[in-house]
Amino acid sequence: MTETLSIGERVAWYRRRRGVPQEVLAGLVGRTADWLSKVENGRIELDRLSVIKSLADALDVQLGDLLAEPSLLDWTPDTLGGTVPKLREALMDYQQMSPLLASDSTSRPPDLEILRTEVGSTWSAYQDARYARATRLTPGILAVAQHAVRAYEGEQQREAQALLAMAYQGAAMVLTKIGEADLAWMAADRGLAAAQESGNLVVTGSLFRSVAHCLLANGRPTAARDLVVASVGYLENDLADASPTYLSIYGTLFLVGAMAAARIEDRAMVNQFLAEAEQTAQRLGHDANHMWTAFGPTNVAIHRISTAMELGDVQIAVDQGPRVDTSTLPLERRVRHTLELARAYSAQNRTDEALALVLDAEELAPEQVRHHFISRHLVTVWVRQRHGKPSHLLVGVAQRLRVIG
């Protein structure tokens, strides 16, 4: 399979491999054979993950198989020639993870303040949409954090475990962005274990968010929604005197839950989660970035647009999306909102405006646009739907996103 196939063409490819007639597959997802034929021929655009997930389930394939994930992480000056394979090796290095096998017992314990700064650097790279840099930095930071957990005892060990958890979460977040859903799940799961060992409730809440994100990336929105419900129940007992950081972690869980509920078309739960997030943001009082959450009223507004698009409410996104001022948020959040607006405009055949937004986003965060499902899908569809020769702007971005040769 290649990135140059449309989602509809991938559906057709897997359907034929399974030996399933169009009528049968269409029936399994509650659609007509005519609808499926138009999907496979590119006459109906598939851009809602809930619909794509239903097709993936019916074909017994991963969601990423239909989205052509993962996409290759390009070599850049940030990678120095090392990308996902090195991070995979780090996640599978049991000599580092097991105290029984590690060979650093006589080494000097790592400085926890330096380690805290280094963990922060990976998160900053993630929020700056510099995924190659984050991928390069993380293996070494994980090794140092694992050493710290082995080297210290008592309170310092718990502090090291919290830092290890946040290092794992940073790995999970960037791996999710570049389509490495299985590796992301591995990192998030280990991060949650370290967080629970640390006894730090804020860090544990942060890892709940990461696991929920990974469940979504692995095409398990119902499990993600249920995890959010359980997680907020676990955290809500300490809300009375909650710090701004605690509120940010708590509120961000509702945003993940809203996206999960939207992907199973549970409108009531979407509205409930967004209302809870809005209430928490109002209590916080302003946009902030505690524990790299980017949480506040603006991020809630962004998720209102994203969930509207997931539910097929394009007009809501078109009407409300341009009013959201994201200028104070981290780059990753700003670009994500721009791509959602592009998707909304494209759904209304406002292709030139949508392309302009994608180009603006690419200028700001080329790695994020290169890897995101929305931008890759939109550009692929535009190239294939153009009658005559595509514009040089469209051809250029299609080549940079590797959706054409």
PDB file of C-alpha atoms in Angstrom, residues 228-330:
ATOM      1  CA  VAL A 228     -12.367   9.381  30.474  1.00  0.00           C
ATOM      2  CA  VAL A 229     -15.512   8.770  32.528  1.00  0.00           C
ATOM      3  CA  ALA A 230     -13.569   6.585  34.953  1.00  0.00           C
ATOM      4  CA  SER A 231     -10.615   8.982  35.087  1.00  0.00           C
ATOM      5  CA  VAL A 232     -12.622  12.092  35.920  1.00  0.00           C
ATOM      6  CA  GLY A 233     -14.418  10.093  38.591  1.00  0.00           C
ATOM      7  CA  TYR A 234     -11.042   9.209  40.075  1.00  0.00           C
ATOM      8  CA  LEU A 235      -9.849  12.821  40.025  1.00  0.00           C
ATOM      9  CA  GLU A 236     -12.977  14.746  41.016  1.00  0.00           C
ATOM     10  CA  ASN A 237     -12.668  14.084  44.752  1.00  0.00           C
ATOM     11  CA  ASP A 238      -9.692  16.461  44.921  1.00  0.00           C
ATOM     12  CA  LEU A 239     -11.260  19.328  42.968  1.00  0.00           C
ATOM     13  CA  ALA A 240     -12.259  21.455  45.959  1.00  0.00           C
ATOM     14  CA  ASP A 241      -8.813  23.037  46.387  1.00  0.00           C
ATOM     15  CA  ALA A 242      -7.428  22.098  42.978  1.00  0.00           C
ATOM     16  CA  SER A 243      -4.382  23.942  41.640  1.00  0.00           C
ATOM     17  CA  PRO A 244      -4.376  25.467  38.140  1.00  0.00           C
ATOM     18  CA  THR A 245      -2.318  22.486  36.970  1.00  0.00           C
ATOM     19  CA  TYR A 246      -4.813  20.033  38.430  1.00  0.00           C
ATOM     20  CA  LEU A 247      -7.709  21.896  36.801  1.00  0.00           C
ATOM     21  CA  SER A 248      -5.917  21.845  33.449  1.00  0.00           C
ATOM     22  CA  ILE A 249      -5.356  18.092  33.581  1.00  0.00           C
ATOM     23  CA  TYR A 250      -8.941  17.515  34.679  1.00  0.00           C
ATOM     24  CA  GLY A 251     -10.404  19.775  32.001  1.00  0.00           C
ATOM     25  CA  THR A 252      -8.308  18.314  29.199  1.00  0.00           C
ATOM     26  CA  LEU A 253      -9.680  14.850  29.933  1.00  0.00           C
ATOM     27  CA  PHE A 254     -13.134  16.115  28.976  1.00  0.00           C
ATOM     28  CA  LEU A 255     -11.790  17.367  25.646  1.00  0.00           C
ATOM     29  CA  VAL A 256     -10.402  13.922  24.811  1.00  0.00           C
ATOM     30  CA  GLY A 257     -13.703  12.431  25.898  1.00  0.00           C
ATOM     31  CA  ALA A 258     -15.637  14.799  23.641  1.00  0.00           C
ATOM     32  CA  MET A 259     -13.614  13.700  20.603  1.00  0.00           C
ATOM     33  CA  ALA A 260     -14.136  10.044  21.532  1.00  0.00           C
ATOM     34  CA  ALA A 261     -17.882  10.538  21.925  1.00  0.00           C
ATOM     35  CA  ALA A 262     -18.054  12.361  18.597  1.00  0.00           C
ATOM     36  CA  ARG A 263     -16.440   9.421  16.816  1.00  0.00           C
ATOM     37  CA  ILE A 264     -19.196   7.129  18.040  1.00  0.00           C
ATOM     38  CA  GLU A 265     -21.774   9.839  17.246  1.00  0.00           C
ATOM     39  CA  ASP A 266     -22.874  10.161  20.873  1.00  0.00           C
ATOM     40  CA  ARG A 267     -24.089  13.776  20.718  1.00  0.00           C
ATOM     41  CA  ALA A 268     -25.413  13.842  24.264  1.00  0.00           C
ATOM     42  CA  MET A 269     -22.066  12.786  25.677  1.00  0.00           C
ATOM     43  CA  VAL A 270     -20.204  15.241  23.426  1.00  0.00           C
ATOM     44  CA  ASN A 271     -22.300  18.085  24.793  1.00  0.00           C
ATOM     45  CA  GLN A 272     -21.875  16.898  28.368  1.00  0.00           C
ATOM     46  CA  PHE A 273     -18.091  16.605  28.068  1.00  0.00           C
ATOM     47  CA  LEU A 274     -17.782  20.019  26.410  1.00  0.00           C
ATOM     48  CA  ALA A 275     -19.953  21.613  29.081  1.00  0.00           C
ATOM     49  CA  GLU A 276     -17.764  20.120  31.817  1.00  0.00           C
ATOM     50  CA  ALA A 277     -14.639  21.310  30.018  1.00  0.00           C
ATOM     51  CA  GLU A 278     -16.122  24.798  29.644  1.00  0.00           C
ATOM     52  CA  GLN A 279     -16.980  24.956  33.325  1.00  0.00           C
ATOM     53  CA  THR A 280     -13.454  23.877  34.275  1.00  0.00           C
ATOM     54  CA  ALA A 281     -11.935  26.423  31.852  1.00  0.00           C
ATOM     55  CA  GLN A 282     -14.036  29.185  33.390  1.00  0.00           C
ATOM     56  CA  ARG A 283     -12.817  28.179  36.822  1.00  0.00           C
ATOM     57  CA  LEU A 284      -9.235  28.294  35.550  1.00  0.00           C
ATOM     58  CA  GLY A 285     -10.067  31.712  34.129  1.00  0.00           C
ATOM     59  CA  HIS A 286      -7.682  31.977  31.195  1.00  0.00           C
ATOM     60  CA  ASP A 287      -5.718  30.077  28.577  1.00  0.00           C
ATOM     61  CA  ALA A 288      -2.671  28.372  30.052  1.00  0.00           C
ATOM     62  CA  ASN A 289      -0.208  25.604  29.310  1.00  0.00           C
ATOM     63  CA  HIS A 290       0.168  23.855  32.654  1.00  0.00           C
ATOM     64  CA  MET A 291       1.739  20.413  32.181  1.00  0.00           C
ATOM     65  CA  TRP A 292       1.693  21.105  28.416  1.00  0.00           C
ATOM     66  CA  THR A 293      -2.113  20.894  28.258  1.00  0.00           C
ATOM     67  CA  ALA A 294      -2.765  24.168  26.383  1.00  0.00           C
ATOM     68  CA  PHE A 295      -6.000  24.119  28.362  1.00  0.00           C
ATOM     69  CA  GLY A 296      -8.381  27.029  28.689  1.00  0.00           C
ATOM     70  CA  PRO A 297     -11.433  28.585  27.035  1.00  0.00           C
ATOM     71  CA  THR A 298      -9.801  28.704  23.593  1.00  0.00           C
ATOM     72  CA  ASN A 299      -8.912  25.019  23.520  1.00  0.00           C
ATOM     73  CA  VAL A 300     -12.494  24.227  24.501  1.00  0.00           C
ATOM     74  CA  ALA A 301     -13.678  26.360  21.567  1.00  0.00           C
ATOM     75  CA  ILE A 302     -11.307  24.493  19.233  1.00  0.00           C
ATOM     76  CA  HIS A 303     -12.788  21.193  20.338  1.00  0.00           C
ATOM     77  CA  ARG A 304     -16.310  22.474  19.714  1.00  0.00           C
ATOM     78  CA  ILE A 305     -15.302  22.916  16.078  1.00  0.00           C
ATOM     79  CA  SER A 306     -13.508  19.572  15.848  1.00  0.00           C
ATOM     80  CA  THR A 307     -16.409  17.641  17.370  1.00  0.00           C
ATOM     81  CA  ALA A 308     -18.863  19.450  15.086  1.00  0.00           C
ATOM     82  CA  MET A 309     -16.891  18.261  12.071  1.00  0.00           C
ATOM     83  CA  GLU A 310     -16.720  14.707  13.415  1.00  0.00           C
ATOM     84  CA  LEU A 311     -20.511  14.779  13.777  1.00  0.00           C
ATOM     85  CA  GLY A 312     -20.981  16.166  10.268  1.00  0.00           C
ATOM     86  CA  ASP A 313     -22.150  19.608  11.434  1.00  0.00           C
ATOM     87  CA  VAL A 314     -20.157  21.472   8.809  1.00  0.00           C
ATOM     88  CA  GLN A 315     -22.119  24.718   8.969  1.00  0.00           C
ATOM     89  CA  ILE A 316     -21.443  25.080  12.691  1.00  0.00           C
ATOM     90  CA  ALA A 317     -17.725  24.736  12.023  1.00  0.00           C
ATOM     91  CA  VAL A 318     -17.837  27.226   9.151  1.00  0.00           C
ATOM     92  CA  ASP A 319     -19.812  29.762  11.179  1.00  0.00           C
ATOM     93  CA  GLN A 320     -17.929  29.510  14.470  1.00  0.00           C
ATOM     94  CA  GLY A 321     -14.445  28.345  13.484  1.00  0.00           C
ATOM     95  CA  PRO A 322     -13.087  31.619  12.056  1.00  0.00           C
ATOM     96  CA  ARG A 323     -14.114  33.460  15.232  1.00  0.00           C
ATOM     97  CA  VAL A 324     -11.756  31.435  17.430  1.00  0.00           C
ATOM     98  CA  ASP A 325      -8.555  33.383  18.127  1.00  0.00           C
ATOM     99  CA  THR A 326      -5.833  30.781  18.657  1.00  0.00           C
ATOM    100  CA  SER A 327      -2.890  33.196  18.601  1.00  0.00           C
ATOM    101  CA  THR A 328      -1.969  32.633  22.259  1.00  0.00           C
ATOM    102  CA  LEU A 329      -1.905  28.832  22.024  1.00  0.00           C
ATOM    103  CA  PRO A 330       1.048  26.554  21.213  1.00  0.00           C
TER     104      PRO A 330
END
